[in-house]
Short mmCIF file of C-alpha atoms in Angstrom, two decimals:
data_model
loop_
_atom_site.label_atom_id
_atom_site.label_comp_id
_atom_site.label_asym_id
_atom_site.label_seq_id
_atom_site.Cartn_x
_atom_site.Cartn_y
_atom_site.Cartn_z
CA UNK A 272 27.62 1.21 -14.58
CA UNK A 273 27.22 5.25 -14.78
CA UNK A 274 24.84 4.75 -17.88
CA UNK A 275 22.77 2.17 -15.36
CA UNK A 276 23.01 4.48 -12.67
CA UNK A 277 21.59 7.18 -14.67
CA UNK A 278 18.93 5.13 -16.37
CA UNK A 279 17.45 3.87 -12.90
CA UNK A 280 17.78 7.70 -11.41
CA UNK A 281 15.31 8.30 -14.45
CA UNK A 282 12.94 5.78 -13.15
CA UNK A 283 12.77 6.26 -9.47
CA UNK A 284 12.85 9.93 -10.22
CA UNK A 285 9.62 9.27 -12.51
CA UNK A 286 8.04 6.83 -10.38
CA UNK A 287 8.21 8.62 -7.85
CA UNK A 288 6.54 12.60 -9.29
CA UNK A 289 3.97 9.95 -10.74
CA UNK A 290 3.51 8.89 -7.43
CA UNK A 291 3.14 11.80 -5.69
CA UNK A 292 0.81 13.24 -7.98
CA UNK A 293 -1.57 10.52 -7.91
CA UNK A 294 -1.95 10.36 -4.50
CA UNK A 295 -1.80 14.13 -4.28
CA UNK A 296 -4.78 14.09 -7.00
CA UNK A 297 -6.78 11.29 -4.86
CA UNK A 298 -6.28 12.93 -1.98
CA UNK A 299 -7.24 16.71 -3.20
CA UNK A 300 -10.58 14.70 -4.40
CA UNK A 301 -11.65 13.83 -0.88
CA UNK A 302 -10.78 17.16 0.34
CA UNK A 303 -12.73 18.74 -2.00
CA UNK A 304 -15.81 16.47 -1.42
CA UNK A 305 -15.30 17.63 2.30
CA UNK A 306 -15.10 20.78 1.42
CA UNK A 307 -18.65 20.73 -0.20
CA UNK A 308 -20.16 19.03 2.80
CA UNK A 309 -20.61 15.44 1.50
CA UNK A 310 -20.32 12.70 3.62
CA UNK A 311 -17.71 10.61 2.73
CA UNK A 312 -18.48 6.61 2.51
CA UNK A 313 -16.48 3.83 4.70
CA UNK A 314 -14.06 2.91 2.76
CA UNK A 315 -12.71 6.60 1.52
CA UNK A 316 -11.75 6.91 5.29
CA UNK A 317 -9.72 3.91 4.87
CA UNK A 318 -8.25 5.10 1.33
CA UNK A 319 -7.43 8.49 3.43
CA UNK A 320 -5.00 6.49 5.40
CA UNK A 321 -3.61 4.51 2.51
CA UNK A 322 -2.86 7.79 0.25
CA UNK A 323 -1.37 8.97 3.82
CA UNK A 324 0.94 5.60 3.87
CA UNK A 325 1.81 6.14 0.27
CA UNK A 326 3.08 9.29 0.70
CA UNK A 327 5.71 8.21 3.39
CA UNK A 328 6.78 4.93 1.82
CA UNK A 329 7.48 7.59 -1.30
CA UNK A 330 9.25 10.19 0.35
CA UNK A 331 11.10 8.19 2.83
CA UNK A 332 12.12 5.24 0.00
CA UNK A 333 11.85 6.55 -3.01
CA UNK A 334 13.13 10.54 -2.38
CA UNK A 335 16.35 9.05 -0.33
CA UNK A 336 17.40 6.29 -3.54
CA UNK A 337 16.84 8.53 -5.74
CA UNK A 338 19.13 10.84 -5.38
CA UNK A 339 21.55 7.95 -4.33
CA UNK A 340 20.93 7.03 -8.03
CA UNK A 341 21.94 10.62 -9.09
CA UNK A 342 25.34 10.58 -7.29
CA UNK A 343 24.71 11.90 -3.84
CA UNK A 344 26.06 10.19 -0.69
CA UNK A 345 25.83 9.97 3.05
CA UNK A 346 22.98 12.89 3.14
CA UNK A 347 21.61 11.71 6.23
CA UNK A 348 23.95 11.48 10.26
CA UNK A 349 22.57 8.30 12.49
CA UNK A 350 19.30 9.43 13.81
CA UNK A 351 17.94 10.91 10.45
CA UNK A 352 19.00 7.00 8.92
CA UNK A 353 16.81 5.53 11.69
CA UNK A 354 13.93 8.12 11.57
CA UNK A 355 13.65 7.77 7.81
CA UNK A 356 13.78 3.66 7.52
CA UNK A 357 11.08 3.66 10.74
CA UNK A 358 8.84 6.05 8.49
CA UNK A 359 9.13 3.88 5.58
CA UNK A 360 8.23 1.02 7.76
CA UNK A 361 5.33 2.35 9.31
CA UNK A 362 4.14 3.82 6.19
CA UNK A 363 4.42 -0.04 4.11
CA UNK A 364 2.60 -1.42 7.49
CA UNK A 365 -0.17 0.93 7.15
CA UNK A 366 -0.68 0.23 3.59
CA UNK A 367 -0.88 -3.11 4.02
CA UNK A 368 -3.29 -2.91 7.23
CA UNK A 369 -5.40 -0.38 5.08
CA UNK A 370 -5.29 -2.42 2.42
CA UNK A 371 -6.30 -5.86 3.97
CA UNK A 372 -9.42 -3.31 6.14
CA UNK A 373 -10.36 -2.24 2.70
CA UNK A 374 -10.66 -6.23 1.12
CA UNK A 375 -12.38 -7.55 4.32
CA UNK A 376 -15.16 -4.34 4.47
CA UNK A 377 -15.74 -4.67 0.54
CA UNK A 378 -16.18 -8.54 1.05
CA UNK A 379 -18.57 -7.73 4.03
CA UNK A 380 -20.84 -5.18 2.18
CA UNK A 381 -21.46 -7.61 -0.89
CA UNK A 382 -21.95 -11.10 0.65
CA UNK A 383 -25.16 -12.50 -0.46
CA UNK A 384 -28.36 -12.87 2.39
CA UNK A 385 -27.62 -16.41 3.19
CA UNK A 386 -23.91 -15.51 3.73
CA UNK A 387 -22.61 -15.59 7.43
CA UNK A 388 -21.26 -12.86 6.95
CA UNK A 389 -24.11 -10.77 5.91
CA UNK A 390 -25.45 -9.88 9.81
CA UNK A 391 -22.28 -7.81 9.81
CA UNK A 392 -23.24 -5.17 7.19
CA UNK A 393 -24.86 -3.01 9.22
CA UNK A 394 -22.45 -3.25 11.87
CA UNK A 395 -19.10 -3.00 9.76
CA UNK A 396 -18.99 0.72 8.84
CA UNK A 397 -19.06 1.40 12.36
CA UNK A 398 -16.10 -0.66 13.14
CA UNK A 399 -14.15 -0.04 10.18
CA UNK A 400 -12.56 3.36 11.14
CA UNK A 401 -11.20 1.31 14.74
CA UNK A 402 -9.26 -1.14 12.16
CA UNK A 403 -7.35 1.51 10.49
CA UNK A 404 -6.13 3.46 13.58
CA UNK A 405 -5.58 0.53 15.13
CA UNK A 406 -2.55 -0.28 12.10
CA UNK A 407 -1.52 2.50 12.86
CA UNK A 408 -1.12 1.76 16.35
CA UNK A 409 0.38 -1.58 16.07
CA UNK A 410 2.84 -1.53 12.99
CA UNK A 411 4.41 1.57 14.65
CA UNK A 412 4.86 -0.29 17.59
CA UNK A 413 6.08 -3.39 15.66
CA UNK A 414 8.61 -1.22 13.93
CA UNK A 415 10.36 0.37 16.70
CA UNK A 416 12.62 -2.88 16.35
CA UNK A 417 13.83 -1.79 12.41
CA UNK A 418 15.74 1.67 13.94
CA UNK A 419 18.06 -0.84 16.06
CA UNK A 420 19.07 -2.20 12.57
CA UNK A 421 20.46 0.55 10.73
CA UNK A 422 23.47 3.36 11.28
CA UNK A 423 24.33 6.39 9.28
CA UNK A 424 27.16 5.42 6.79
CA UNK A 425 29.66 7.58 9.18
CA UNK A 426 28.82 6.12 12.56
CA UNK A 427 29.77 2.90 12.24
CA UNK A 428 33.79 2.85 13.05
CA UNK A 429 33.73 -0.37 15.26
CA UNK A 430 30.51 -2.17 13.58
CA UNK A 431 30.39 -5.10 11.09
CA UNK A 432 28.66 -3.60 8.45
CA UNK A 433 26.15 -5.49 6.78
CA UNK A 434 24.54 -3.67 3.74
CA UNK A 435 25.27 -0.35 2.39
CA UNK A 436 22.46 1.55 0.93
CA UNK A 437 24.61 4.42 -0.36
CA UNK A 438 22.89 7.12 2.09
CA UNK A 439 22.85 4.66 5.40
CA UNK A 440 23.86 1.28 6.27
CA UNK A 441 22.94 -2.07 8.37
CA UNK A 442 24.52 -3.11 10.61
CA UNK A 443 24.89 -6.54 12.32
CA UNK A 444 23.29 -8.29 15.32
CA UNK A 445 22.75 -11.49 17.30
CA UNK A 446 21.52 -14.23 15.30
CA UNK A 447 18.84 -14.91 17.91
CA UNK A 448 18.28 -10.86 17.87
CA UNK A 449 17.66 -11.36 14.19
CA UNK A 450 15.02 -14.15 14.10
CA UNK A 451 12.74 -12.69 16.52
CA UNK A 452 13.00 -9.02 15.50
CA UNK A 453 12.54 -10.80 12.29
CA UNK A 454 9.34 -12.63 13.10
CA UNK A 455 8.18 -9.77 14.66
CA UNK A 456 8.07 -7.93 11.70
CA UNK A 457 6.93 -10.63 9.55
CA UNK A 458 4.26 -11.90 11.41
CA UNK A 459 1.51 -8.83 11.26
CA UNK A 460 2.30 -8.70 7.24
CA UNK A 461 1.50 -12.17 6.95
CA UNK A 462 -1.46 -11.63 8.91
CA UNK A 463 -2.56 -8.99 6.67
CA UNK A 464 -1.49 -10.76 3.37
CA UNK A 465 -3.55 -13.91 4.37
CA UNK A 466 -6.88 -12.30 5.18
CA UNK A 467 -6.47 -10.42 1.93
CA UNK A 468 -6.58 -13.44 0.21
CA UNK A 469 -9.56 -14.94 1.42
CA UNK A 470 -11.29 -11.58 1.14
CA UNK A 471 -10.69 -11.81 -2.59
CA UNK A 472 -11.38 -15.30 -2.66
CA UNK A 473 -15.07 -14.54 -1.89
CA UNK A 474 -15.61 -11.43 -3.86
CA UNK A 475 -14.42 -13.26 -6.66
CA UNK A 476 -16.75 -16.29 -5.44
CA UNK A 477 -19.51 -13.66 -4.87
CA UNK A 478 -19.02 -11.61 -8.37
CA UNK A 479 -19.32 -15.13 -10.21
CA UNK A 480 -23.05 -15.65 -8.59
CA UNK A 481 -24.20 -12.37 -9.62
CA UNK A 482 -22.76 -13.24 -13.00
CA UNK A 483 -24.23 -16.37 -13.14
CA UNK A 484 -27.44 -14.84 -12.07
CA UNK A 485 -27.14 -11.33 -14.48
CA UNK A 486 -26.15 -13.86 -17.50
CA UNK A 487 -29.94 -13.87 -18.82
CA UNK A 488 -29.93 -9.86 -18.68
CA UNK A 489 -26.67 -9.15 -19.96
CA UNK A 490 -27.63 -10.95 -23.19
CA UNK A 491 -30.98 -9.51 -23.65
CA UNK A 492 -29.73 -5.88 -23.02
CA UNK A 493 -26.62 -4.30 -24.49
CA UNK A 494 -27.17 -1.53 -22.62
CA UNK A 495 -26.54 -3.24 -18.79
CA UNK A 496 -23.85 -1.77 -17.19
CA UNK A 497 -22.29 -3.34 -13.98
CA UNK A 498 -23.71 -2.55 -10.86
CA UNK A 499 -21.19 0.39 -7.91
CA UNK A 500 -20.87 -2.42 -6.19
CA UNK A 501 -19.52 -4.42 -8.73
CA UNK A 502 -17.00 -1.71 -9.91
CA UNK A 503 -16.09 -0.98 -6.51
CA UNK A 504 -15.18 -4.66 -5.80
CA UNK A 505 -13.23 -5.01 -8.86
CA UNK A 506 -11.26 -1.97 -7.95
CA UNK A 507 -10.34 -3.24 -4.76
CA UNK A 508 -9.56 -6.86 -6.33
CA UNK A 509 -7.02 -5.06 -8.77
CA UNK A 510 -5.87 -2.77 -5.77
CA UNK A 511 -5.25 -6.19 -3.55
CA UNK A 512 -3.97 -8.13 -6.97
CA UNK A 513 -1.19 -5.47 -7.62
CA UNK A 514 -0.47 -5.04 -3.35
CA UNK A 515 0.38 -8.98 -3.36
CA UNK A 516 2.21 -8.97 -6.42
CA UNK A 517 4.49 -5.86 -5.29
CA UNK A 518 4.90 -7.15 -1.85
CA UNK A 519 6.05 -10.42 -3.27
CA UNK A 520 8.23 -8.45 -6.15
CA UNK A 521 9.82 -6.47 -3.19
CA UNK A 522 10.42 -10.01 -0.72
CA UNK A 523 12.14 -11.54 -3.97
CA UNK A 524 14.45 -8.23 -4.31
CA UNK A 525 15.23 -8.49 -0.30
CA UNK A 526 16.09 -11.63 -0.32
CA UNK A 527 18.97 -11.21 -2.83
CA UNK A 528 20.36 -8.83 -1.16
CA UNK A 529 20.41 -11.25 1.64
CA UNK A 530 21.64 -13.94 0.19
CA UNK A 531 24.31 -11.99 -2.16
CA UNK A 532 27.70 -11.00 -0.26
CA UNK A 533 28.30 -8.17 -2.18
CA UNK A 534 25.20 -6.35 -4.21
CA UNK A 535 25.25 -4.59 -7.24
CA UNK A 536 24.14 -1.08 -6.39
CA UNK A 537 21.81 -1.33 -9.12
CA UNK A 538 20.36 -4.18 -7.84
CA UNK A 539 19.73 -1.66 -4.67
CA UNK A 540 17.72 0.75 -7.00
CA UNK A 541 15.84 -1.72 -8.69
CA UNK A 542 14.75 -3.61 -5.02
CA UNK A 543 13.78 0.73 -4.20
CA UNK A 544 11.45 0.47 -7.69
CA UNK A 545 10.12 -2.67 -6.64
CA UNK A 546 8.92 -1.15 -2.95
CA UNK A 547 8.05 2.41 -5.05
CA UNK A 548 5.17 0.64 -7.59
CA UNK A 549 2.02 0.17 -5.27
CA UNK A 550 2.43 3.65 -3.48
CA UNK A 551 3.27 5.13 -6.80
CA UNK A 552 0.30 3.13 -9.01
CA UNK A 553 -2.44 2.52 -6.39
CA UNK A 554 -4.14 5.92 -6.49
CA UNK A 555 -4.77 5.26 -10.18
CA UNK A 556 -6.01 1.91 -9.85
CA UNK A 557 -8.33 3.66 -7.66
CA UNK A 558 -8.97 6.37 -9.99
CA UNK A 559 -10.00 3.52 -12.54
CA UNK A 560 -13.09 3.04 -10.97
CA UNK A 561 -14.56 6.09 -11.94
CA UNK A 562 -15.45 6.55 -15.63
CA UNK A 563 -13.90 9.47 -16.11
CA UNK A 564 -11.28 11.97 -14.62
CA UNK A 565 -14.33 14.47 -14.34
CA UNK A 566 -16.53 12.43 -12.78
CA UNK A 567 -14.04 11.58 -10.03
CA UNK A 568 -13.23 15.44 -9.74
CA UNK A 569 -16.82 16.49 -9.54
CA UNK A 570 -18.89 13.47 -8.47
CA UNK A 571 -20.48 15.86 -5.35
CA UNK A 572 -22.09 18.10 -7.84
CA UNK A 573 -24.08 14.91 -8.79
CA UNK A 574 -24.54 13.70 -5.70
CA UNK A 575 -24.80 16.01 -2.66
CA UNK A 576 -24.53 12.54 -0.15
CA UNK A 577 -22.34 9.39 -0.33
CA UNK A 578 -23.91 6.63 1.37
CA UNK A 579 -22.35 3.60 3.17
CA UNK A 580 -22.17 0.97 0.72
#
């Protein structure tokens, strides 16, 4: 068990430098193309708020197991259990609400002229920046309820406790408490999750008419290279591909340590690994989109303005 210990301290400890140097990279990026004066398209606002929401679900999640993985215990008193676990929250909220903005603008900007949806290009850039502070508005609001779920691991003398997480614990409510806090929390994620899904659906619907349509060129010329708007889109498909497949990862993980009586503490870390792999990988899917790692660090010294896709 020490060996398995050690072995998952390893990976959360990696996961989580990777992490934070991804984001920190993606993030110094934008800065610098500030910096220079260029103005910065629609959805880099929205990634601004994403790297932001990475960076809490990693320090609040990943920081805390890790070292729970290296042998430390009850680090944090009461308040600084509930402070970090309603961080985390918010942060995961965020991502997803930046997430699901970023999927619905992309599917916006490249529907086709006979699309219904194609009177709101001109319009969408102007509301997109409302949709991101406004996650960050409601899932901070919707989380308020998570704080009245957990104790420090030494305040909890006449409590049932629930779940240990090494550095703070859960603690037990009403039944009826715990369905509607429950739904509460649940129902803005799946919300988020489904309108992701049918903004993929029809970027993948609209990428396979411009295929259809480019077939005749891309045969005659080996030399036609996909379009921005086409690498942009399948960015954000692989960026909303690996969000649902994470999110779903992490629901599987939290639901066994529902269901089980008495977790394995390992099976602790490896449900913290699960929640640690989109704000840990997502900057590079990002990063993919761009050719190579100096065109993403100088792209302003080709192009002095970013226009609104």
């Amino acid at each position: 068990m020490a060996d398995a210990h050690v072995s998952m301290g390893v990976i959360l400890l990696a996961q989580t430098v990777v992490g934070f140097v991804g984001n920190l990279s993606l993030l110094s990026h934008y800065l610098f193309l500030s910096c220079m004066g260029n103005r910065m398209r629609a959805t880099d606002l929205i990634l601004r708020h994403l790297i932001l929401a990475n960076f809490l679900c990693l320090l609040c999640r990943g920081v805390p197991q890790t070292m729970v993985a290296w042998g430390w215990r009850n680090f944090f008193n009461d308040m600084g259990c509930k402070m970090v676990f309603y961080l985390y929250r918010v942060g995961r909220g965020v991502a997803i609400g930046s997430t699901c903005s970023l999927s619905i603008f992309q599917a916006v900007s490249i529907s086709q002229g006979d699309s219904r949806w194609a009177g709101l290009k001109g319009r969408a850039h102007k509301h997109i920046v409302s949709t991101v502070y406004f996650s960050w508005g409601v899932f901070p609001l919707v989380s308020i309820v998570f704080p009245m779920y957990i104790t420090g691991c030494r305040a909890h003398n006449n409590m049932t406790i629930l779940k240990a997480f090494g550095y703070c614990s859960s603690v037990r409510h009403d039944p009826t408490e715990d369905v509607l806090h429950m739904t509460m929390l649940l129902v803005p994620d799946v919300l988020c999750l489904g309108l992701m899904l049918w903004a993929s659906t029809s970027m993948l619907f609209v990428l396979y008419r411009h295929k259809q349509k480019m077939r005749h060129i891309q045969r005659t010329s080996v030399f036609t290279r996909a379009s921005p708007e086409s690498r942009a889109t399948i960015s954000i498909l692989l960026l909303v591909t690996a969000f649902v497949s994470f999110y779903a990862m992490s629901c599987i993980s939290q639901i066994c340590l529902s269901v089980i009586y008495n977790p394995s503490p390992v099976l602790y870390l490896i449900a913290a690994f699960a929640m640690g792999c989109f704000p840990a990988l997502s900057p590079f899917l990002l990063m993919s989109r761009h050719s190579t790692p100096c065109s993403l660090l100088f792209t302003c010294t080709k192009k002095k303005k970013v226009v609104l896709p």
